[in-house]
mmCIF file of N, CA and C in Angstrom:
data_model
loop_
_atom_site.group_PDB
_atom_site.id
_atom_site.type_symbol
_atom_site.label_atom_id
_atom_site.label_comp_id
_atom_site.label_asym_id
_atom_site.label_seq_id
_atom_site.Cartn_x
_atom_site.Cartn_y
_atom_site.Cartn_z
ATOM 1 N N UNK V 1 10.277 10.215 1.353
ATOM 2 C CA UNK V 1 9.004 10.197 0.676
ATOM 3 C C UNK V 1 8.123 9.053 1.180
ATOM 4 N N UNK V 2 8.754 7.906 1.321
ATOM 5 C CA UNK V 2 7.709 6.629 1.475
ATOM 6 C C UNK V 2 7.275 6.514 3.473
ATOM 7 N N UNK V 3 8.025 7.687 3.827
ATOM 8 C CA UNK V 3 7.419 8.033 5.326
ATOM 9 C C UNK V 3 6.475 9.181 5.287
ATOM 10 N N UNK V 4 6.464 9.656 4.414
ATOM 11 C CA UNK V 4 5.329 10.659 4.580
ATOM 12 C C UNK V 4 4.174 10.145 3.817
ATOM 13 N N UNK V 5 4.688 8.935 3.254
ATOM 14 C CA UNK V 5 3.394 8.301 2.512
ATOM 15 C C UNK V 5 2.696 7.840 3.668
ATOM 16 N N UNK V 6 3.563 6.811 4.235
ATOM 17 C CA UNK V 6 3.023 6.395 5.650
ATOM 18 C C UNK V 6 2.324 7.031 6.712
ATOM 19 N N UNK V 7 2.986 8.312 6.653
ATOM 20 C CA UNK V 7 1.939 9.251 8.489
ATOM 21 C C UNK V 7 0.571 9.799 7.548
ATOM 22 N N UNK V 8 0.961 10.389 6.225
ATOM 23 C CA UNK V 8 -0.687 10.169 5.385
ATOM 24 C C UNK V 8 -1.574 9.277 5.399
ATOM 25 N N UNK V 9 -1.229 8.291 5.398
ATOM 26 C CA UNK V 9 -2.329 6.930 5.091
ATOM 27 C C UNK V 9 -2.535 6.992 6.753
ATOM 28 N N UNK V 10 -1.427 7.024 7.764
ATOM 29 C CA UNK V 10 -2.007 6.756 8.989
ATOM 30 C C UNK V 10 -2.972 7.699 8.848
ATOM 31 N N UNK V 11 -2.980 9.356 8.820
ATOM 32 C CA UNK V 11 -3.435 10.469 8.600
ATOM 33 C C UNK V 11 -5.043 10.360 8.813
ATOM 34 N N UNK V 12 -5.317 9.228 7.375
ATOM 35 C CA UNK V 12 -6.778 9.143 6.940
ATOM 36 C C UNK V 12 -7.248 8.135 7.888
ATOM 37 N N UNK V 13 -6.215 6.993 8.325
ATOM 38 C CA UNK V 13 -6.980 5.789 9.150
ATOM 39 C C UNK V 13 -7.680 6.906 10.428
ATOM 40 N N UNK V 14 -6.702 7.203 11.351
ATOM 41 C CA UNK V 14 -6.921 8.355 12.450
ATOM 42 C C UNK V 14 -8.512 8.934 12.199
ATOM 43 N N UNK V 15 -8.305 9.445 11.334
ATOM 44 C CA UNK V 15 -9.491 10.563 10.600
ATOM 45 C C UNK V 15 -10.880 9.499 10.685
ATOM 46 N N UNK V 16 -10.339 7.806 10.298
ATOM 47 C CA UNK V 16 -11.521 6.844 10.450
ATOM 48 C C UNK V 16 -11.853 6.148 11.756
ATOM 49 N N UNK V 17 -11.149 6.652 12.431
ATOM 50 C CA UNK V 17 -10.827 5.856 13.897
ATOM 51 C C UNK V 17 -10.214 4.594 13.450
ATOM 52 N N UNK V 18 -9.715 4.248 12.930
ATOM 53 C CA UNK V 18 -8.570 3.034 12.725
ATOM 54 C C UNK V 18 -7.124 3.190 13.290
ATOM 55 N N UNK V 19 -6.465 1.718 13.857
ATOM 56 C CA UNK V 19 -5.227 2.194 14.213
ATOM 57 C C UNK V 19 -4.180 2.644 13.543
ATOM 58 N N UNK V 20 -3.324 3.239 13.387
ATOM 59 C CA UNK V 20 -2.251 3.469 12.457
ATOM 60 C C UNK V 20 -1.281 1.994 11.850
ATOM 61 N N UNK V 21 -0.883 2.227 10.895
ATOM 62 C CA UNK V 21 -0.378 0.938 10.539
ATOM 63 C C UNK V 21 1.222 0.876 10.838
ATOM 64 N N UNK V 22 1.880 -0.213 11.053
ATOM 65 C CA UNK V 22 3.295 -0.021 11.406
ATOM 66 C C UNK V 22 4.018 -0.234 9.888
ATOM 67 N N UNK V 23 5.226 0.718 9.912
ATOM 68 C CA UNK V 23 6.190 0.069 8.931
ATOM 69 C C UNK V 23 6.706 -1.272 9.088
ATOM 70 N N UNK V 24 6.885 -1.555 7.774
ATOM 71 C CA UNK V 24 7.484 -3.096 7.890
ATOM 72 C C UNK V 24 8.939 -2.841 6.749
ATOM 73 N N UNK V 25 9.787 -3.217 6.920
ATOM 74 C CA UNK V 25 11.322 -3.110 6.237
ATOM 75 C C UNK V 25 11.240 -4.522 5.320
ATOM 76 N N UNK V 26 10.513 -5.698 5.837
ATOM 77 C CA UNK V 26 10.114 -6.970 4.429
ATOM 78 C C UNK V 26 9.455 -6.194 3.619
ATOM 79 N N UNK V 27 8.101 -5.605 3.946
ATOM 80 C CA UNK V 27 7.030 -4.712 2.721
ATOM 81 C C UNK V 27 7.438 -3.651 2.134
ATOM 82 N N UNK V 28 8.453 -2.637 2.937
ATOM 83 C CA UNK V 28 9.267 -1.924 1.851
ATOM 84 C C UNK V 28 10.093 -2.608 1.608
ATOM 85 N N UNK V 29 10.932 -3.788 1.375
ATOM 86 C CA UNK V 29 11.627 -4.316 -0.209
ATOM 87 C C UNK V 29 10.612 -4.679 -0.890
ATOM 88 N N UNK V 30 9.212 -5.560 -0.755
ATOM 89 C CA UNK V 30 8.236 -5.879 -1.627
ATOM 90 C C UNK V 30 7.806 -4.516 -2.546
ATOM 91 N N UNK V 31 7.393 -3.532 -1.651
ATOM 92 C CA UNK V 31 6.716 -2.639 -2.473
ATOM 93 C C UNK V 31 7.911 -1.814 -3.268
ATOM 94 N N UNK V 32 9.329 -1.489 -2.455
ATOM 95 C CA UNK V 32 10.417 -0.947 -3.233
ATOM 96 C C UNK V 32 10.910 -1.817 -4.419
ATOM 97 N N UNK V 33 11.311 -3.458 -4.320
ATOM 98 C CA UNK V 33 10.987 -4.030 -5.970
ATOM 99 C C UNK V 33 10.262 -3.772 -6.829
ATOM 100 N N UNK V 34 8.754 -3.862 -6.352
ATOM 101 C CA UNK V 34 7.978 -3.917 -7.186
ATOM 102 C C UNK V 34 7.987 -2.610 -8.099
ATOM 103 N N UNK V 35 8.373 -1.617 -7.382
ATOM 104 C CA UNK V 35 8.373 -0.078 -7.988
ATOM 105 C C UNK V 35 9.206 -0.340 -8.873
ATOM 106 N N UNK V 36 10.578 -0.970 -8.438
ATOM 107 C CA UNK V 36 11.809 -0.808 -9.245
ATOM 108 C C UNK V 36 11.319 -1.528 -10.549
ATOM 109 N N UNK V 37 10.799 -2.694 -10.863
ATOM 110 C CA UNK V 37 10.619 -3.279 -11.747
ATOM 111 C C UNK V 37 9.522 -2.697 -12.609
ATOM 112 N N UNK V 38 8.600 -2.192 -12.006
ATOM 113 C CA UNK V 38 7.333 -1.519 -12.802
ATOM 114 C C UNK V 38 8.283 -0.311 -13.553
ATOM 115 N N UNK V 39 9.196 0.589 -13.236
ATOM 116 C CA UNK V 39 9.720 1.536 -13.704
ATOM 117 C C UNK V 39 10.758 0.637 -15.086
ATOM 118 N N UNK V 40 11.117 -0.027 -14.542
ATOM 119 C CA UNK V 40 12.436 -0.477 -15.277
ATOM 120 C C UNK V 40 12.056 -1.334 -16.586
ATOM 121 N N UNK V 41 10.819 -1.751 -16.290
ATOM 122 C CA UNK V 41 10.187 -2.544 -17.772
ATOM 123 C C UNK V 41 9.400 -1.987 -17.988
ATOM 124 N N UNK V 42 8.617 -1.162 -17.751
ATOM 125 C CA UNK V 42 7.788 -0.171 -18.120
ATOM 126 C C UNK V 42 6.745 -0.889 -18.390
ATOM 127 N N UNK V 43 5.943 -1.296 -17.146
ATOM 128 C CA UNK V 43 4.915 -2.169 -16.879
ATOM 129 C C UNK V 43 4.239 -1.523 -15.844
ATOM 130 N N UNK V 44 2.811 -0.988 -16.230
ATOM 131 C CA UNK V 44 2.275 -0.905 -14.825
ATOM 132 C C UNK V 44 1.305 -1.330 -14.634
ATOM 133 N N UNK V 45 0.905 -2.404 -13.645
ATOM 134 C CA UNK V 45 0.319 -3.180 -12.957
ATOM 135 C C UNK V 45 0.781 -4.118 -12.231
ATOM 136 N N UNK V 46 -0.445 -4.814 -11.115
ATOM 137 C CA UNK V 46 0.050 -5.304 -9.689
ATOM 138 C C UNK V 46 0.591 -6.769 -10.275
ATOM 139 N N UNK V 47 0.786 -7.270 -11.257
ATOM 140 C CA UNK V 47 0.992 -8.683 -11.801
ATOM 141 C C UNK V 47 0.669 -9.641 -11.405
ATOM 142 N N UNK V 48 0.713 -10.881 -11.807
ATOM 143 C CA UNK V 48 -0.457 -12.049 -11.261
ATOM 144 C C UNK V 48 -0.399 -12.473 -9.680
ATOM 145 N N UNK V 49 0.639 -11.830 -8.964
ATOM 146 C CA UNK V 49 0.397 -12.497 -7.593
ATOM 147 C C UNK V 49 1.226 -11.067 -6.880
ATOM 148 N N UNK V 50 0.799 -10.073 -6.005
ATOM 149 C CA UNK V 50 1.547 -9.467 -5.599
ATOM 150 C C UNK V 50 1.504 -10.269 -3.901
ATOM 151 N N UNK V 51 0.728 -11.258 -3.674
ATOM 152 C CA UNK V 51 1.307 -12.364 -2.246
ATOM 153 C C UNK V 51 2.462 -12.976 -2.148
ATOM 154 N N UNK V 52 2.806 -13.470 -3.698
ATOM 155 C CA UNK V 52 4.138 -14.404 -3.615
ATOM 156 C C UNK V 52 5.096 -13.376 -3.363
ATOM 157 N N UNK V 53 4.706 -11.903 -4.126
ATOM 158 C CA UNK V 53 6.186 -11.388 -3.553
ATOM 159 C C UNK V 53 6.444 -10.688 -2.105
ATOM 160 N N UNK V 54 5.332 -10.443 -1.512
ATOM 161 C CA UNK V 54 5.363 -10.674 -0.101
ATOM 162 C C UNK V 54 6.101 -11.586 0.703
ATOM 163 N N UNK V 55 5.794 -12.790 0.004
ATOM 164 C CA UNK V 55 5.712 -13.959 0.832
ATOM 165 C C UNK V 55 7.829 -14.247 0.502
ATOM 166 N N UNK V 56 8.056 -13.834 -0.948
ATOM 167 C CA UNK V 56 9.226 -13.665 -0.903
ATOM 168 C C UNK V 56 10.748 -13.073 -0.400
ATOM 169 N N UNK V 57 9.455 -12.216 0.453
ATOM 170 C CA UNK V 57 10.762 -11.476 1.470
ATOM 171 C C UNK V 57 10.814 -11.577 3.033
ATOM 172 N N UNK V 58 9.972 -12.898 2.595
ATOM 173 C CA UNK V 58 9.968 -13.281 4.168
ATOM 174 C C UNK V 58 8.805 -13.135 5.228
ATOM 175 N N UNK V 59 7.483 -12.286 4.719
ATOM 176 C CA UNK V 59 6.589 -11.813 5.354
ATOM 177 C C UNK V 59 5.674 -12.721 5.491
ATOM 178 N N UNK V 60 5.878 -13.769 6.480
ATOM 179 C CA UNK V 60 4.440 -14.551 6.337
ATOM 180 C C UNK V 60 3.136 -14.010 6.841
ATOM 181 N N UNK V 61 2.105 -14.210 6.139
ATOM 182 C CA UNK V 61 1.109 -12.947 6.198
ATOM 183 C C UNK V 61 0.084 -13.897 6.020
ATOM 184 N N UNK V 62 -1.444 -13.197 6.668
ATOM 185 C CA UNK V 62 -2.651 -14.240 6.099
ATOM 186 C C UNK V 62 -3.866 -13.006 5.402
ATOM 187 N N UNK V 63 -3.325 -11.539 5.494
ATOM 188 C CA UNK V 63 -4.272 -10.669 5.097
ATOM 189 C C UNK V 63 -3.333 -10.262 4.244
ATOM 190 N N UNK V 64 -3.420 -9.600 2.602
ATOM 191 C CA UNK V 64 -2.851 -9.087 2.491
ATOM 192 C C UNK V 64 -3.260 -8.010 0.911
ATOM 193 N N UNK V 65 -3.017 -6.690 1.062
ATOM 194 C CA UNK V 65 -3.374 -5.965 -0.079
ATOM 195 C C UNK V 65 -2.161 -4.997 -0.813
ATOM 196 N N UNK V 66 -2.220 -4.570 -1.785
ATOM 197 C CA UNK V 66 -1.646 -3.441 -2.763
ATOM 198 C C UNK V 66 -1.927 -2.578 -3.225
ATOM 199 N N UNK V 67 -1.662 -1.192 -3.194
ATOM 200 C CA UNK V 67 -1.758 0.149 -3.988
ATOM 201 C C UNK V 67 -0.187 0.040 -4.919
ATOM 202 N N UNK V 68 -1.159 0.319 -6.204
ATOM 203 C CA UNK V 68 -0.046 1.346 -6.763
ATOM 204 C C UNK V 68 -0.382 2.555 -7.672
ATOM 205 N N UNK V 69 0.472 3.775 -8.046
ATOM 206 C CA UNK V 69 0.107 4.955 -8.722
ATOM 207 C C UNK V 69 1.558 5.113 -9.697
ATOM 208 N N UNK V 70 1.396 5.986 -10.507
ATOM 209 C CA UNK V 70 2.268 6.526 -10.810
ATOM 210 C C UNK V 70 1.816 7.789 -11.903
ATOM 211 N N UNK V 71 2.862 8.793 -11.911
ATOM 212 C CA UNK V 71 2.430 9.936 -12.446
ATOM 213 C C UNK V 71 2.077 10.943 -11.421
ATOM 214 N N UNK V 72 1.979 10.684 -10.254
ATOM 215 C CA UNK V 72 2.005 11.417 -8.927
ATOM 216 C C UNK V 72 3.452 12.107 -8.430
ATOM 217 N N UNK V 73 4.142 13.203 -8.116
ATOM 218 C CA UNK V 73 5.323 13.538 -7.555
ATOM 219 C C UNK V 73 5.363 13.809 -5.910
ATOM 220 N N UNK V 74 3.973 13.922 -5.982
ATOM 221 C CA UNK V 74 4.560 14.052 -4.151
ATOM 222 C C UNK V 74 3.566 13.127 -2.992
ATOM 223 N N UNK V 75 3.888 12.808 -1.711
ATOM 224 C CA UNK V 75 3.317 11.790 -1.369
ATOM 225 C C UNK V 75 1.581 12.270 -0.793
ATOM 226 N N UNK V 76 1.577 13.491 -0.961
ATOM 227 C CA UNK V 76 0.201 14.074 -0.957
ATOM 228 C C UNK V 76 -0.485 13.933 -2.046
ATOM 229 N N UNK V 77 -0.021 13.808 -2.798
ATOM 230 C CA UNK V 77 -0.939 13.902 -4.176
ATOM 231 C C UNK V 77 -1.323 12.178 -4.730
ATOM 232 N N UNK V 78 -0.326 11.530 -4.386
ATOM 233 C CA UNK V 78 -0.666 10.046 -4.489
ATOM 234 C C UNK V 78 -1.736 9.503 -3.576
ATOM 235 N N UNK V 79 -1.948 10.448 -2.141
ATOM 236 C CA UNK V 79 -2.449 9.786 -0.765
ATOM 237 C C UNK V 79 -3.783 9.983 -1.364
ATOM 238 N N UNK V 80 -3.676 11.131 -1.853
ATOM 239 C CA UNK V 80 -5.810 12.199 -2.014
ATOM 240 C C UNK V 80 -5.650 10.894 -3.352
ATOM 241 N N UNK V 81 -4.952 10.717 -4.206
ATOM 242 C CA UNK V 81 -5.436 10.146 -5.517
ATOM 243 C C UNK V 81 -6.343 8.612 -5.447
ATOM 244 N N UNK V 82 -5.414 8.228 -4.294
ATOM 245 C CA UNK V 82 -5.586 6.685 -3.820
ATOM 246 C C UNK V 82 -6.974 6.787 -3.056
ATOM 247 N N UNK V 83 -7.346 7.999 -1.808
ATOM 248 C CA UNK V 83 -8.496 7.862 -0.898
ATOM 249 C C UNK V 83 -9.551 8.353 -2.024
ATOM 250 N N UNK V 84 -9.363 8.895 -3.460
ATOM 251 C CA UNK V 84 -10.470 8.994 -4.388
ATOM 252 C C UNK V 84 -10.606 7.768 -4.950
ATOM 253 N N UNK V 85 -10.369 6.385 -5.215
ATOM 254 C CA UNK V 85 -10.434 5.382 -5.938
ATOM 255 C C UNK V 85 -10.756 4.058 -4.614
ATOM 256 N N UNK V 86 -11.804 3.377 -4.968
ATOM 257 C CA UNK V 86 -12.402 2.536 -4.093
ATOM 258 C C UNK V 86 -11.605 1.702 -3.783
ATOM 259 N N UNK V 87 -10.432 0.705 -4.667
ATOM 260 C CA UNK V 87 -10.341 -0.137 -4.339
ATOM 261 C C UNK V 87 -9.102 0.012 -3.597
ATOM 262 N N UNK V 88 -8.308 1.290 -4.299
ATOM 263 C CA UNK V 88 -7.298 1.777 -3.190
ATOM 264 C C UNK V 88 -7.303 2.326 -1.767
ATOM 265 N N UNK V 89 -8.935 2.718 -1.529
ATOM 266 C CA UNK V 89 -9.019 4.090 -0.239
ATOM 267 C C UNK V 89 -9.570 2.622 0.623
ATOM 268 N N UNK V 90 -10.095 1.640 -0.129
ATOM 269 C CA UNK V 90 -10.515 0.150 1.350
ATOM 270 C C UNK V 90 -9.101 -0.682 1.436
ATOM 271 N N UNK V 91 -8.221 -0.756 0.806
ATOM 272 C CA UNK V 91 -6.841 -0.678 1.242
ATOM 273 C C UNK V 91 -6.170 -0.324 2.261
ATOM 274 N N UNK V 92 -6.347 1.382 2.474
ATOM 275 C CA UNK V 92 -5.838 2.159 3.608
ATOM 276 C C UNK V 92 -6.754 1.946 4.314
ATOM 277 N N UNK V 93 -7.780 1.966 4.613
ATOM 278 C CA UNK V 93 -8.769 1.291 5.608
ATOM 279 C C UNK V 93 -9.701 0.723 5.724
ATOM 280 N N UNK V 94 -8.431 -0.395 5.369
ATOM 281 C CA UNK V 94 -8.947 -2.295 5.999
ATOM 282 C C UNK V 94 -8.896 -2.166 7.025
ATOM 283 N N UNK V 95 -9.837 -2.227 8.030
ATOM 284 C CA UNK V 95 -9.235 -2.499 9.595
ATOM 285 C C UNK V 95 -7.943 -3.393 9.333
ATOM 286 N N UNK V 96 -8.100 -4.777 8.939
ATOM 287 C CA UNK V 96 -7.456 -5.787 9.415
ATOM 288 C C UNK V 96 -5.805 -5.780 9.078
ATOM 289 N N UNK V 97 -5.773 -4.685 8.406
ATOM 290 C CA UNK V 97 -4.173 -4.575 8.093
ATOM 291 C C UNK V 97 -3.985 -4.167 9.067
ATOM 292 N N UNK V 98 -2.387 -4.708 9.507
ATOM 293 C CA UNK V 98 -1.466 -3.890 10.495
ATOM 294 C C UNK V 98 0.059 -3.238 9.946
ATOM 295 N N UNK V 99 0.083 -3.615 8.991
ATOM 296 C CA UNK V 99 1.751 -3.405 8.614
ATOM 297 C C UNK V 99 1.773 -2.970 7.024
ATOM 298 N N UNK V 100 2.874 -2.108 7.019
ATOM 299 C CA UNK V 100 2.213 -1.348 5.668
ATOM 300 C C UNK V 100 3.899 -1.243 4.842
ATOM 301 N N UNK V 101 4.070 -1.280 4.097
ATOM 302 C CA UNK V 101 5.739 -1.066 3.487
ATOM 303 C C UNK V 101 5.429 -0.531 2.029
ATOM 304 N N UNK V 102 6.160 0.446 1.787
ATOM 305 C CA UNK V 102 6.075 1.813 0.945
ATOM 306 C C UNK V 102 7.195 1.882 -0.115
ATOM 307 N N UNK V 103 7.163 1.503 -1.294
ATOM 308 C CA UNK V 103 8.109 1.942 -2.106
ATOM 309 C C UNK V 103 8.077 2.942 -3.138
ATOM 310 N N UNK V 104 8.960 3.511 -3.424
ATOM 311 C CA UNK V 104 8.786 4.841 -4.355
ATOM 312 C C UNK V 104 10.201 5.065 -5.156
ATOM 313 N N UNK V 105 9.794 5.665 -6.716
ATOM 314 C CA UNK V 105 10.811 5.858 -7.449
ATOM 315 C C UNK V 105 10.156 7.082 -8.455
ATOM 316 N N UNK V 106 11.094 8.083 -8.659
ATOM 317 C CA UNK V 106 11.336 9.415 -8.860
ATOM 318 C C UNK V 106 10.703 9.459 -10.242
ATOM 319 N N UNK V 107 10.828 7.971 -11.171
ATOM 320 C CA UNK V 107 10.563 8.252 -12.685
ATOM 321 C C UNK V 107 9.100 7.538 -12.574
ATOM 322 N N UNK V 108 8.522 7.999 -13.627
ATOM 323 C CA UNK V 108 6.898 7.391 -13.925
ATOM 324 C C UNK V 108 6.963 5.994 -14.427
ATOM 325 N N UNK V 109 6.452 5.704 -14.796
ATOM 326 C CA UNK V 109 6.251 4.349 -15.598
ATOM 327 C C UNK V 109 6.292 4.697 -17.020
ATOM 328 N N UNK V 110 6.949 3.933 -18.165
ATOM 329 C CA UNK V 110 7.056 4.144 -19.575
ATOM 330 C C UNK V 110 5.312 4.185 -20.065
ATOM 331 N N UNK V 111 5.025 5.399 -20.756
ATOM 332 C CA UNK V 111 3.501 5.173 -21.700
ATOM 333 C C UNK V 111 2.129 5.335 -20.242
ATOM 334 N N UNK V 112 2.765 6.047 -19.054
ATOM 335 C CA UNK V 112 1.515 6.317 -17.619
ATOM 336 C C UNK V 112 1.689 7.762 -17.515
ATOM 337 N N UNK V 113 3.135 7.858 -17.178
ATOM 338 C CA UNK V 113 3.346 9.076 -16.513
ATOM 339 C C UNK V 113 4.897 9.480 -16.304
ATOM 340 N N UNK V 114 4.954 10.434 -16.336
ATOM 341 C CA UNK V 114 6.888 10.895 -16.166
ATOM 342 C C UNK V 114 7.465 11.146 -14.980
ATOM 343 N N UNK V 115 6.836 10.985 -13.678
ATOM 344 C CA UNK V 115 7.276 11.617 -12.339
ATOM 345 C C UNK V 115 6.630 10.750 -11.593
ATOM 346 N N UNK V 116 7.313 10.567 -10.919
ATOM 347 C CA UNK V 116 6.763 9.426 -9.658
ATOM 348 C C UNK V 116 5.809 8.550 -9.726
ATOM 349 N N UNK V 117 6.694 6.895 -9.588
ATOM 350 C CA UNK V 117 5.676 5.928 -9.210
ATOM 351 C C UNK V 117 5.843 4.933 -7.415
ATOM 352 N N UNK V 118 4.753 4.247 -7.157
ATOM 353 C CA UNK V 118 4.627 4.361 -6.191
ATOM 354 C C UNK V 118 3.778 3.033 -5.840
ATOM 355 N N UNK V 119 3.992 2.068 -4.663
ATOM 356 C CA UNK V 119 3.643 0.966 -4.467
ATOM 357 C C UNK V 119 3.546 0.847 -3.208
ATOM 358 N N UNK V 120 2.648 0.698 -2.605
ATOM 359 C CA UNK V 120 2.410 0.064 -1.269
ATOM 360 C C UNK V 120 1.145 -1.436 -1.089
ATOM 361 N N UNK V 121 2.183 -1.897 0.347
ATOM 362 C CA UNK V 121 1.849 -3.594 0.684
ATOM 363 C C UNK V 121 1.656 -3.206 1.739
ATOM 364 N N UNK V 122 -0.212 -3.804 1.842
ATOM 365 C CA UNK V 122 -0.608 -3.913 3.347
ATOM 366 C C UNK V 122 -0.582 -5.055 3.591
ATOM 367 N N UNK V 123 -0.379 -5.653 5.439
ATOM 368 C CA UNK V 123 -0.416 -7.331 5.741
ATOM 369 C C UNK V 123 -1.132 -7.014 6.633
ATOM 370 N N UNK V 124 -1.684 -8.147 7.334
ATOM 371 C CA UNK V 124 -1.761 -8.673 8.675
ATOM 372 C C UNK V 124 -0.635 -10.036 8.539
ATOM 373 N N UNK V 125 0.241 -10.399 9.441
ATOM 374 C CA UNK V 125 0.622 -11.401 10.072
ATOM 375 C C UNK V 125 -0.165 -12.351 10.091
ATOM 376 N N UNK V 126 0.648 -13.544 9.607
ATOM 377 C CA UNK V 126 -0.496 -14.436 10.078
ATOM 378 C C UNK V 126 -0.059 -14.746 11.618
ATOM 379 N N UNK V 127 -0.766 -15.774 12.035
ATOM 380 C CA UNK V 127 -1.575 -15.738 13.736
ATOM 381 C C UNK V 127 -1.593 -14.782 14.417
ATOM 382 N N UNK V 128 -1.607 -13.156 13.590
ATOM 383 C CA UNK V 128 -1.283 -12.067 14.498
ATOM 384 C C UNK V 128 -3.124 -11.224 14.294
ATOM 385 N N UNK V 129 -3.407 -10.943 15.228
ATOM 386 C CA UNK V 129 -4.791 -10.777 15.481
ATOM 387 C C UNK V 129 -4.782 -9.100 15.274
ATOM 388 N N UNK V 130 -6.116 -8.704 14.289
ATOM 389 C CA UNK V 130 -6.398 -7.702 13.807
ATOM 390 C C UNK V 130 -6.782 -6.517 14.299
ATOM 391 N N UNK V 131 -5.833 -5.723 14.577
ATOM 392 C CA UNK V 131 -5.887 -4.709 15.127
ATOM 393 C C UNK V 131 -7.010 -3.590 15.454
ATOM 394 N N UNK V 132 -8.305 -3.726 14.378
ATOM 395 C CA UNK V 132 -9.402 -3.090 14.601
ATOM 396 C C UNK V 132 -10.614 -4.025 14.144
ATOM 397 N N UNK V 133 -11.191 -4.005 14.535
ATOM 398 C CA UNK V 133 -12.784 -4.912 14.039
ATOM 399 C C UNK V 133 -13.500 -4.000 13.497
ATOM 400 N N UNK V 134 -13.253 -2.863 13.680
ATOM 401 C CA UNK V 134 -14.239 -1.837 13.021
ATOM 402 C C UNK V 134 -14.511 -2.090 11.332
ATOM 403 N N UNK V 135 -15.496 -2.432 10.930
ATOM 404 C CA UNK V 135 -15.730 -2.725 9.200
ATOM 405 C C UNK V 135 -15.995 -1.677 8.875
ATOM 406 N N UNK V 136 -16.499 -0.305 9.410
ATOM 407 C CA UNK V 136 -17.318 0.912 8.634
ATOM 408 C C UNK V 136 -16.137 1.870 8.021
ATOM 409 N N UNK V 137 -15.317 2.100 8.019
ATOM 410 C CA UNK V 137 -14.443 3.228 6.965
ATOM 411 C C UNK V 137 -14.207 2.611 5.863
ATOM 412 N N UNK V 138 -14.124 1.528 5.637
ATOM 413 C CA UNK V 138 -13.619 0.947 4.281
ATOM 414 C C UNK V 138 -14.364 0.895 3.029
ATOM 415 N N UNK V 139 -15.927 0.279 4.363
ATOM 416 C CA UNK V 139 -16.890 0.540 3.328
ATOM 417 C C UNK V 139 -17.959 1.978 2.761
ATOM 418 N N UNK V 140 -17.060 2.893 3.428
ATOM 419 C CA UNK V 140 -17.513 4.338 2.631
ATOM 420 C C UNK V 140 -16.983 4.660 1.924
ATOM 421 N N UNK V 141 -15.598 3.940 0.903
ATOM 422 C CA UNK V 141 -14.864 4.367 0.005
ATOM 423 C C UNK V 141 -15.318 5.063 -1.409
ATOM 424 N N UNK V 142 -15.249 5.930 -1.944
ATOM 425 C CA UNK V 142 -14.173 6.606 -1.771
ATOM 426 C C UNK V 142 -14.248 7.582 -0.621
ATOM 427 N N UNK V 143 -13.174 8.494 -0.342
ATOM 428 C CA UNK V 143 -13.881 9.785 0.249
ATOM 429 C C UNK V 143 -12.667 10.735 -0.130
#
């Protein structure tokens, strides 16, 4: 699931002329915790720092953003939900992200939704230079 989240979001960058973003195995444990815990306390939201927990798995980063959904079951229906909501669809295309890590869990969040929730962490690296300069897809959000 959290790879087909991935060739989607590349999907839409493509569609913006942006580069595709790489998986990162630090950002899926960030975004796969974060799922786990949003499910398991039945909390949903990004909580006061979703950098530190980046920064907790090792990802030193100097760009960095979050999606999350839940109540979505499949990774199509989370992708269209996210490119309809502004602050999620300039997320997927930030130019300046390069690295993207995807977590996902089967149950909703307690008091959101009953079927699938869902977390993704975009970075740039820090001293690692930004893969597109292009500013214009992000700022046509939604679409």
């Amino acid at each position: 699931m959290d790879t087909a989240v991935v060739c989607l979001v590349n999907r839409e960058r493509g569609a913006h002329r942006l580069p595709p973003l790489h998986g990162n195995r630090r950002l899926d444990r960030s975004a796969q915790g974060w799922t786990d815990f949003m499910v398991s306390h039945g909390e949903f939201t990004h909580g006061s720092n979703f950098g530190s927990r980046i920064t907790a798995v090792g990802f030193r980063w100097s760009q960095a953003g979050e999606n999350i959904a839940t109540g979505f079951e499949t990774p199509a229906a989370v992708v269209r939900a996210w490119m309809a909501s502004e602050g999620h669809c300039r997320n997927i295309l930030t130019p300046g992200f390069a690295s993207v890590g995807t977590g996902v869990a089967a149950a909703g969040v307690r008091g959101y939704g009953t079927r699938g929730t869902w977390t993704q962490d975009f970075a740039l690296r820090r001293n690692q230079r930004a893969p597109s300069h292009n500013r214009g897809p992000a700022d046509g959000c939604p679409y």
